[in-house]
JSON list of C-alpha atoms in Angstrom, two decimals:
[
{"chain": "A", "resi": 1, "resn": "MET", "atom": "CA", "xyz": [24.27, -134.90, -115.29]},
{"chain": "A", "resi": 2, "resn": "ALA", "atom": "CA", "xyz": [25.96, -131.51, -115.63]},
{"chain": "A", "resi": 3, "resn": "SER", "atom": "CA", "xyz": [28.02, -132.76, -118.57]},
{"chain": "A", "resi": 4, "resn": "ALA", "atom": "CA", "xyz": [24.95, -134.31, -120.18]},
{"chain": "A", "resi": 5, "resn": "SER", "atom": "CA", "xyz": [23.12, -130.99, -119.78]},
{"chain": "A", "resi": 6, "resn": "LEU", "atom": "CA", "xyz": [25.73, -129.47, -122.10]},
{"chain": "A", "resi": 7, "resn": "VAL", "atom": "CA", "xyz": [25.12, -132.15, -124.70]},
{"chain": "A", "resi": 8, "resn": "PHE", "atom": "CA", "xyz": [21.38, -131.45, -124.76]},
{"chain": "A", "resi": 9, "resn": "LYS", "atom": "CA", "xyz": [21.61, -127.67, -124.37]},
{"chain": "A", "resi": 10, "resn": "GLU", "atom": "CA", "xyz": [20.90, -126.90, -128.04]},
{"chain": "A", "resi": 11, "resn": "ALA", "atom": "CA", "xyz": [18.78, -129.91, -129.00]},
{"chain": "A", "resi": 12, "resn": "ASP", "atom": "CA", "xyz": [16.45, -130.02, -126.00]},
{"chain": "A", "resi": 13, "resn": "SER", "atom": "CA", "xyz": [16.84, -127.06, -123.66]},
{"chain": "A", "resi": 14, "resn": "THR", "atom": "CA", "xyz": [14.05, -128.23, -121.34]},
{"chain": "A", "resi": 15, "resn": "TYR", "atom": "CA", "xyz": [15.73, -131.59, -120.77]},
{"chain": "A", "resi": 16, "resn": "SER", "atom": "CA", "xyz": [19.09, -129.84, -120.42]},
{"chain": "A", "resi": 17, "resn": "SER", "atom": "CA", "xyz": [17.66, -127.57, -117.71]},
{"chain": "A", "resi": 18, "resn": "THR", "atom": "CA", "xyz": [16.18, -130.57, -115.90]},
{"chain": "A", "resi": 19, "resn": "LEU", "atom": "CA", "xyz": [19.52, -132.38, -115.95]},
{"chain": "A", "resi": 20, "resn": "LEU", "atom": "CA", "xyz": [21.32, -129.30, -114.64]},
{"chain": "A", "resi": 21, "resn": "LYS", "atom": "CA", "xyz": [18.74, -128.75, -111.90]},
{"chain": "A", "resi": 22, "resn": "HIS", "atom": "CA", "xyz": [19.13, -132.34, -110.69]},
{"chain": "A", "resi": 23, "resn": "ALA", "atom": "CA", "xyz": [22.93, -132.18, -110.98]},
{"chain": "A", "resi": 24, "resn": "LYS", "atom": "CA", "xyz": [22.91, -129.20, -108.62]},
{"chain": "A", "resi": 25, "resn": "GLN", "atom": "CA", "xyz": [20.56, -130.97, -106.21]},
{"chain": "A", "resi": 26, "resn": "LEU", "atom": "CA", "xyz": [22.65, -134.13, -106.23]},
{"chain": "A", "resi": 27, "resn": "PHE", "atom": "CA", "xyz": [25.86, -132.16, -105.68]},
{"chain": "A", "resi": 28, "resn": "THR", "atom": "CA", "xyz": [24.34, -130.33, -102.70]},
{"chain": "A", "resi": 29, "resn": "PHE", "atom": "CA", "xyz": [23.12, -133.64, -101.24]},
{"chain": "A", "resi": 30, "resn": "ALA", "atom": "CA", "xyz": [26.49, -135.37, -101.76]},
{"chain": "A", "resi": 31, "resn": "ASP", "atom": "CA", "xyz": [28.39, -132.47, -100.21]},
{"chain": "A", "resi": 32, "resn": "LYS", "atom": "CA", "xyz": [26.08, -132.39, -97.20]},
{"chain": "A", "resi": 33, "resn": "HIS", "atom": "CA", "xyz": [26.10, -136.19, -96.67]},
{"chain": "A", "resi": 34, "resn": "ARG", "atom": "CA", "xyz": [29.74, -137.06, -97.34]},
{"chain": "A", "resi": 35, "resn": "GLY", "atom": "CA", "xyz": [30.86, -140.65, -97.19]},
{"chain": "A", "resi": 36, "resn": "ILE", "atom": "CA", "xyz": [31.82, -143.74, -99.14]},
{"chain": "A", "resi": 37, "resn": "TYR", "atom": "CA", "xyz": [28.67, -145.48, -100.35]},
{"chain": "A", "resi": 38, "resn": "SER", "atom": "CA", "xyz": [30.21, -148.95, -100.18]},
{"chain": "A", "resi": 39, "resn": "GLU", "atom": "CA", "xyz": [30.72, -148.50, -96.43]},
{"chain": "A", "resi": 40, "resn": "ASN", "atom": "CA", "xyz": [26.99, -147.85, -96.03]},
{"chain": "A", "resi": 41, "resn": "ILE", "atom": "CA", "xyz": [25.93, -150.60, -98.43]},
{"chain": "A", "resi": 42, "resn": "PRO", "atom": "CA", "xyz": [28.63, -153.25, -97.85]},
{"chain": "A", "resi": 43, "resn": "GLU", "atom": "CA", "xyz": [27.00, -155.72, -100.26]},
{"chain": "A", "resi": 44, "resn": "VAL", "atom": "CA", "xyz": [28.19, -153.63, -103.22]},
{"chain": "A", "resi": 45, "resn": "ALA", "atom": "CA", "xyz": [31.83, -153.57, -102.10]},
{"chain": "A", "resi": 46, "resn": "THR", "atom": "CA", "xyz": [32.57, -156.91, -103.76]},
{"chain": "A", "resi": 47, "resn": "TYR", "atom": "CA", "xyz": [31.40, -155.64, -107.13]},
{"chain": "A", "resi": 48, "resn": "TYR", "atom": "CA", "xyz": [31.78, -151.85, -107.11]},
{"chain": "A", "resi": 49, "resn": "ASN", "atom": "CA", "xyz": [33.87, -150.81, -104.14]},
{"chain": "A", "resi": 50, "resn": "SER", "atom": "CA", "xyz": [34.78, -147.17, -103.73]},
{"chain": "A", "resi": 51, "resn": "THR", "atom": "CA", "xyz": [37.96, -145.86, -102.13]},
{"chain": "A", "resi": 52, "resn": "GLY", "atom": "CA", "xyz": [36.81, -142.30, -101.56]},
{"chain": "A", "resi": 53, "resn": "TYR", "atom": "CA", "xyz": [34.41, -139.50, -102.31]},
{"chain": "A", "resi": 54, "resn": "GLY", "atom": "CA", "xyz": [36.54, -136.35, -102.55]},
{"chain": "A", "resi": 55, "resn": "ASP", "atom": "CA", "xyz": [37.34, -136.93, -106.22]},
{"chain": "A", "resi": 56, "resn": "GLU", "atom": "CA", "xyz": [33.62, -137.24, -106.96]},
{"chain": "A", "resi": 57, "resn": "LEU", "atom": "CA", "xyz": [32.87, -133.91, -105.29]},
{"chain": "A", "resi": 58, "resn": "LEU", "atom": "CA", "xyz": [35.65, -132.12, -107.19]},
{"chain": "A", "resi": 59, "resn": "TRP", "atom": "CA", "xyz": [34.61, -133.82, -110.46]},
{"chain": "A", "resi": 60, "resn": "ALA", "atom": "CA", "xyz": [31.02, -132.67, -109.97]},
{"chain": "A", "resi": 61, "resn": "ALA", "atom": "CA", "xyz": [32.09, -129.13, -109.05]},
{"chain": "A", "resi": 62, "resn": "ALA", "atom": "CA", "xyz": [34.27, -128.91, -112.18]},
{"chain": "A", "resi": 63, "resn": "TRP", "atom": "CA", "xyz": [31.41, -129.98, -114.45]},
{"chain": "A", "resi": 64, "resn": "LEU", "atom": "CA", "xyz": [28.89, -127.75, -112.68]},
{"chain": "A", "resi": 65, "resn": "TYR", "atom": "CA", "xyz": [31.20, -124.78, -113.11]},
{"chain": "A", "resi": 66, "resn": "HIS", "atom": "CA", "xyz": [31.63, -125.64, -116.78]},
{"chain": "A", "resi": 67, "resn": "ALA", "atom": "CA", "xyz": [27.87, -126.00, -117.27]},
{"chain": "A", "resi": 68, "resn": "THR", "atom": "CA", "xyz": [26.76, -122.96, -115.26]},
{"chain": "A", "resi": 69, "resn": "GLY", "atom": "CA", "xyz": [29.68, -120.54, -115.05]},
{"chain": "A", "resi": 70, "resn": "ASP", "atom": "CA", "xyz": [28.78, -120.16, -111.36]},
{"chain": "A", "resi": 71, "resn": "ASN", "atom": "CA", "xyz": [31.97, -119.17, -109.55]},
{"chain": "A", "resi": 72, "resn": "SER", "atom": "CA", "xyz": [30.87, -120.90, -106.35]},
{"chain": "A", "resi": 73, "resn": "TYR", "atom": "CA", "xyz": [31.66, -124.24, -108.03]},
{"chain": "A", "resi": 74, "resn": "LEU", "atom": "CA", "xyz": [35.08, -122.96, -109.06]},
{"chain": "A", "resi": 75, "resn": "GLN", "atom": "CA", "xyz": [35.69, -121.78, -105.49]},
{"chain": "A", "resi": 76, "resn": "TYR", "atom": "CA", "xyz": [34.61, -125.20, -104.24]},
{"chain": "A", "resi": 77, "resn": "ALA", "atom": "CA", "xyz": [37.23, -126.92, -106.41]},
{"chain": "A", "resi": 78, "resn": "THR", "atom": "CA", "xyz": [40.06, -124.46, -105.80]},
{"chain": "A", "resi": 79, "resn": "GLY", "atom": "CA", "xyz": [39.47, -123.58, -102.15]},
{"chain": "A", "resi": 80, "resn": "GLN", "atom": "CA", "xyz": [39.69, -125.78, -99.09]},
{"chain": "A", "resi": 81, "resn": "ASN", "atom": "CA", "xyz": [38.05, -128.74, -100.84]},
{"chain": "A", "resi": 82, "resn": "GLY", "atom": "CA", "xyz": [40.75, -128.68, -103.50]},
{"chain": "A", "resi": 83, "resn": "GLU", "atom": "CA", "xyz": [43.40, -128.61, -100.80]},
{"chain": "A", "resi": 84, "resn": "ASP", "atom": "CA", "xyz": [41.70, -131.46, -98.93]},
{"chain": "A", "resi": 85, "resn": "TYR", "atom": "CA", "xyz": [40.96, -133.78, -101.85]},
{"chain": "A", "resi": 86, "resn": "ALA", "atom": "CA", "xyz": [42.88, -132.94, -105.03]},
{"chain": "A", "resi": 87, "resn": "GLN", "atom": "CA", "xyz": [46.19, -134.62, -104.13]},
{"chain": "A", "resi": 88, "resn": "PHE", "atom": "CA", "xyz": [48.03, -132.18, -106.39]},
{"chain": "A", "resi": 89, "resn": "GLY", "atom": "CA", "xyz": [50.92, -133.82, -108.20]},
{"chain": "A", "resi": 90, "resn": "SER", "atom": "CA", "xyz": [50.00, -137.41, -107.40]},
{"chain": "A", "resi": 91, "resn": "PRO", "atom": "CA", "xyz": [47.17, -138.59, -109.69]},
{"chain": "A", "resi": 92, "resn": "THR", "atom": "CA", "xyz": [48.66, -140.76, -112.42]},
{"chain": "A", "resi": 93, "resn": "TRP", "atom": "CA", "xyz": [45.55, -142.10, -114.12]},
{"chain": "A", "resi": 94, "resn": "PHE", "atom": "CA", "xyz": [41.83, -141.63, -114.45]},
{"chain": "A", "resi": 95, "resn": "SER", "atom": "CA", "xyz": [39.33, -144.35, -113.62]},
{"chain": "A", "resi": 96, "resn": "TRP", "atom": "CA", "xyz": [35.79, -144.89, -112.39]},
{"chain": "A", "resi": 97, "resn": "ASP", "atom": "CA", "xyz": [37.14, -144.89, -108.83]},
{"chain": "A", "resi": 98, "resn": "ASN", "atom": "CA", "xyz": [39.58, -141.99, -109.07]},
{"chain": "A", "resi": 99, "resn": "LYS", "atom": "CA", "xyz": [38.63, -138.96, -111.11]},
{"chain": "A", "resi": 100, "resn": "LEU", "atom": "CA", "xyz": [41.30, -136.60, -109.74]},
{"chain": "A", "resi": 101, "resn": "ALA", "atom": "CA", "xyz": [43.40, -136.57, -112.92]},
{"chain": "A", "resi": 102, "resn": "GLY", "atom": "CA", "xyz": [40.23, -136.07, -114.95]},
{"chain": "A", "resi": 103, "resn": "THR", "atom": "CA", "xyz": [39.10, -133.22, -112.75]},
{"chain": "A", "resi": 104, "resn": "GLN", "atom": "CA", "xyz": [42.47, -131.57, -113.08]},
{"chain": "A", "resi": 105, "resn": "ALA", "atom": "CA", "xyz": [42.45, -131.98, -116.86]},
{"chain": "A", "resi": 106, "resn": "LYS", "atom": "CA", "xyz": [38.89, -130.63, -116.92]},
{"chain": "A", "resi": 107, "resn": "GLY", "atom": "CA", "xyz": [40.19, -127.55, -115.14]},
{"chain": "A", "resi": 108, "resn": "LEU", "atom": "CA", "xyz": [42.24, -126.76, -118.23]},
{"chain": "A", "resi": 109, "resn": "SER", "atom": "CA", "xyz": [39.25, -126.56, -120.55]},
{"chain": "A", "resi": 110, "resn": "SER", "atom": "CA", "xyz": [38.47, -122.96, -119.65]},
{"chain": "A", "resi": 111, "resn": "SER", "atom": "CA", "xyz": [40.60, -120.00, -118.70]},
{"chain": "A", "resi": 112, "resn": "TYR", "atom": "CA", "xyz": [40.07, -120.02, -114.94]},
{"chain": "A", "resi": 113, "resn": "GLY", "atom": "CA", "xyz": [43.05, -117.82, -114.15]},
{"chain": "A", "resi": 114, "resn": "SER", "atom": "CA", "xyz": [45.62, -118.65, -111.51]},
{"chain": "A", "resi": 115, "resn": "GLY", "atom": "CA", "xyz": [43.17, -120.44, -109.20]},
{"chain": "A", "resi": 116, "resn": "LEU", "atom": "CA", "xyz": [43.78, -123.77, -110.89]},
{"chain": "A", "resi": 117, "resn": "GLN", "atom": "CA", "xyz": [47.56, -123.61, -111.35]},
{"chain": "A", "resi": 118, "resn": "ASN", "atom": "CA", "xyz": [48.06, -126.74, -109.21]},
{"chain": "A", "resi": 119, "resn": "TYR", "atom": "CA", "xyz": [45.39, -128.54, -111.21]},
{"chain": "A", "resi": 120, "resn": "ARG", "atom": "CA", "xyz": [47.12, -127.53, -114.44]},
{"chain": "A", "resi": 121, "resn": "LYS", "atom": "CA", "xyz": [50.55, -128.77, -113.35]},
{"chain": "A", "resi": 122, "resn": "THR", "atom": "CA", "xyz": [49.19, -132.13, -112.28]},
{"chain": "A", "resi": 123, "resn": "ALA", "atom": "CA", "xyz": [47.06, -132.56, -115.40]},
{"chain": "A", "resi": 124, "resn": "GLU", "atom": "CA", "xyz": [50.00, -131.76, -117.67]},
{"chain": "A", "resi": 125, "resn": "ALA", "atom": "CA", "xyz": [52.18, -134.27, -115.81]},
{"chain": "A", "resi": 126, "resn": "VAL", "atom": "CA", "xyz": [49.52, -136.94, -116.24]},
{"chain": "A", "resi": 127, "resn": "MET", "atom": "CA", "xyz": [49.11, -136.17, -119.94]},
{"chain": "A", "resi": 128, "resn": "CYS", "atom": "CA", "xyz": [52.84, -136.03, -120.62]},
{"chain": "A", "resi": 129, "resn": "GLY", "atom": "CA", "xyz": [53.15, -139.41, -118.98]},
{"chain": "A", "resi": 130, "resn": "LEU", "atom": "CA", "xyz": [50.90, -140.83, -121.70]},
{"chain": "A", "resi": 131, "resn": "LEU", "atom": "CA", "xyz": [53.42, -140.07, -124.47]},
{"chain": "A", "resi": 132, "resn": "PRO", "atom": "CA", "xyz": [55.97, -142.89, -124.86]},
{"chain": "A", "resi": 133, "resn": "ASP", "atom": "CA", "xyz": [58.87, -140.57, -125.74]},
{"chain": "A", "resi": 134, "resn": "SER", "atom": "CA", "xyz": [58.20, -138.03, -123.00]},
{"chain": "A", "resi": 135, "resn": "PRO", "atom": "CA", "xyz": [60.84, -137.74, -120.27]},
{"chain": "A", "resi": 136, "resn": "THR", "atom": "CA", "xyz": [58.08, -138.46, -117.76]},
{"chain": "A", "resi": 137, "resn": "ALA", "atom": "CA", "xyz": [56.45, -141.34, -119.69]},
{"chain": "A", "resi": 138, "resn": "THR", "atom": "CA", "xyz": [54.71, -143.91, -117.54]},
{"chain": "A", "resi": 139, "resn": "GLU", "atom": "CA", "xyz": [56.25, -147.37, -117.44]},
{"chain": "A", "resi": 140, "resn": "SER", "atom": "CA", "xyz": [52.81, -148.99, -117.23]},
{"chain": "A", "resi": 141, "resn": "ARG", "atom": "CA", "xyz": [52.80, -150.26, -120.80]},
{"chain": "A", "resi": 142, "resn": "THR", "atom": "CA", "xyz": [52.46, -153.59, -122.55]},
{"chain": "A", "resi": 143, "resn": "ASP", "atom": "CA", "xyz": [55.21, -154.97, -124.78]},
{"chain": "A", "resi": 144, "resn": "SER", "atom": "CA", "xyz": [53.35, -153.35, -127.68]},
{"chain": "A", "resi": 145, "resn": "ASN", "atom": "CA", "xyz": [53.61, -149.95, -125.96]},
{"chain": "A", "resi": 146, "resn": "VAL", "atom": "CA", "xyz": [49.90, -149.82, -125.09]},
{"chain": "A", "resi": 147, "resn": "LEU", "atom": "CA", "xyz": [49.20, -147.88, -121.94]},
{"chain": "A", "resi": 148, "resn": "LEU", "atom": "CA", "xyz": [47.81, -150.20, -119.31]},
{"chain": "A", "resi": 149, "resn": "HIS", "atom": "CA", "xyz": [46.01, -147.36, -117.58]},
{"chain": "A", "resi": 150, "resn": "LEU", "atom": "CA", "xyz": [44.26, -146.27, -120.78]},
{"chain": "A", "resi": 151, "resn": "LEU", "atom": "CA", "xyz": [43.27, -149.86, -121.41]},
{"chain": "A", "resi": 152, "resn": "LEU", "atom": "CA", "xyz": [41.78, -150.09, -117.92]},
{"chain": "A", "resi": 153, "resn": "VAL", "atom": "CA", "xyz": [40.05, -146.75, -118.36]},
{"chain": "A", "resi": 154, "resn": "SER", "atom": "CA", "xyz": [38.59, -147.74, -121.71]},
{"chain": "A", "resi": 155, "resn": "LEU", "atom": "CA", "xyz": [37.26, -150.95, -120.18]},
{"chain": "A", "resi": 156, "resn": "SER", "atom": "CA", "xyz": [35.48, -148.93, -117.51]},
{"chain": "A", "resi": 157, "resn": "LEU", "atom": "CA", "xyz": [33.87, -146.39, -119.83]},
{"chain": "A", "resi": 158, "resn": "PHE", "atom": "CA", "xyz": [30.33, -147.03, -118.78]},
{"chain": "A", "resi": 159, "resn": "HIS", "atom": "CA", "xyz": [29.62, -143.37, -118.00]},
{"chain": "A", "resi": 160, "resn": "PHE", "atom": "CA", "xyz": [29.44, -140.63, -120.62]},
{"chain": "A", "resi": 161, "resn": "PRO", "atom": "CA", "xyz": [31.53, -138.08, -118.64]},
{"chain": "A", "resi": 162, "resn": "TYR", "atom": "CA", "xyz": [34.49, -140.49, -118.67]},
{"chain": "A", "resi": 163, "resn": "LEU", "atom": "CA", "xyz": [34.50, -140.47, -122.46]},
{"chain": "A", "resi": 164, "resn": "ILE", "atom": "CA", "xyz": [34.39, -136.69, -122.49]},
{"chain": "A", "resi": 165, "resn": "ASN", "atom": "CA", "xyz": [37.30, -136.56, -120.08]},
{"chain": "A", "resi": 166, "resn": "ILE", "atom": "CA", "xyz": [39.42, -138.96, -122.13]},
{"chain": "A", "resi": 167, "resn": "LEU", "atom": "CA", "xyz": [38.80, -136.74, -125.15]},
{"chain": "A", "resi": 168, "resn": "LEU", "atom": "CA", "xyz": [39.91, -133.71, -123.12]},
{"chain": "A", "resi": 169, "resn": "ILE", "atom": "CA", "xyz": [43.10, -135.50, -122.11]},
{"chain": "A", "resi": 170, "resn": "VAL", "atom": "CA", "xyz": [43.89, -136.58, -125.65]},
{"chain": "A", "resi": 171, "resn": "SER", "atom": "CA", "xyz": [43.30, -133.06, -126.93]},
{"chain": "A", "resi": 172, "resn": "ARG", "atom": "CA", "xyz": [45.86, -131.74, -124.45]},
{"chain": "A", "resi": 173, "resn": "LEU", "atom": "CA", "xyz": [48.65, -134.23, -125.28]},
{"chain": "A", "resi": 174, "resn": "SER", "atom": "CA", "xyz": [50.25, -131.82, -127.73]},
{"chain": "A", "resi": 175, "resn": "ARG", "atom": "CA", "xyz": [51.42, -129.69, -124.77]},
{"chain": "A", "resi": 176, "resn": "CYS", "atom": "CA", "xyz": [53.92, -132.44, -123.91]},
{"chain": "A", "resi": 177, "resn": "LEU", "atom": "CA", "xyz": [55.66, -132.17, -127.25]},
{"chain": "A", "resi": 178, "resn": "SER", "atom": "CA", "xyz": [57.16, -128.82, -126.28]},
{"chain": "A", "resi": 179, "resn": "LEU", "atom": "CA", "xyz": [59.09, -130.23, -123.26]}
]
């Protein structure tokens, strides 16, 4: 909702404000009532199982910071929650179930200062892995050199923020050319 509020900011400021208000409320609720939804509603696990919630909280905090400029969201992502959930250095792809690489790439879209240095390093490693000639290129490719992870991500693009994040990642790929 926070990302959608940015889309509607100029065209419909009232709707944008409503989206942002509800994004903040939902974030507060999710942070207060942490847990994996598929453990509480086991019937959905067969179809839409979740493996965690920390990535969702960091993803939401990153978008809320981007939409509001409120430093409390930045502190949320870079403080203890970042240490607890970000898995710096290990995310290798972005998907509906794991938004850590996306959150870390999102952290590059503004000049946050040194607070997101770990996010930046991980995001650059993920993005460099997408280039076939990069020294750190992922081996998860088809015979035609198509990235399997990007194919899986594109098949799961049923949420607008995912598309925005993929565009952010693609826009950052040029950093890898200077290795």
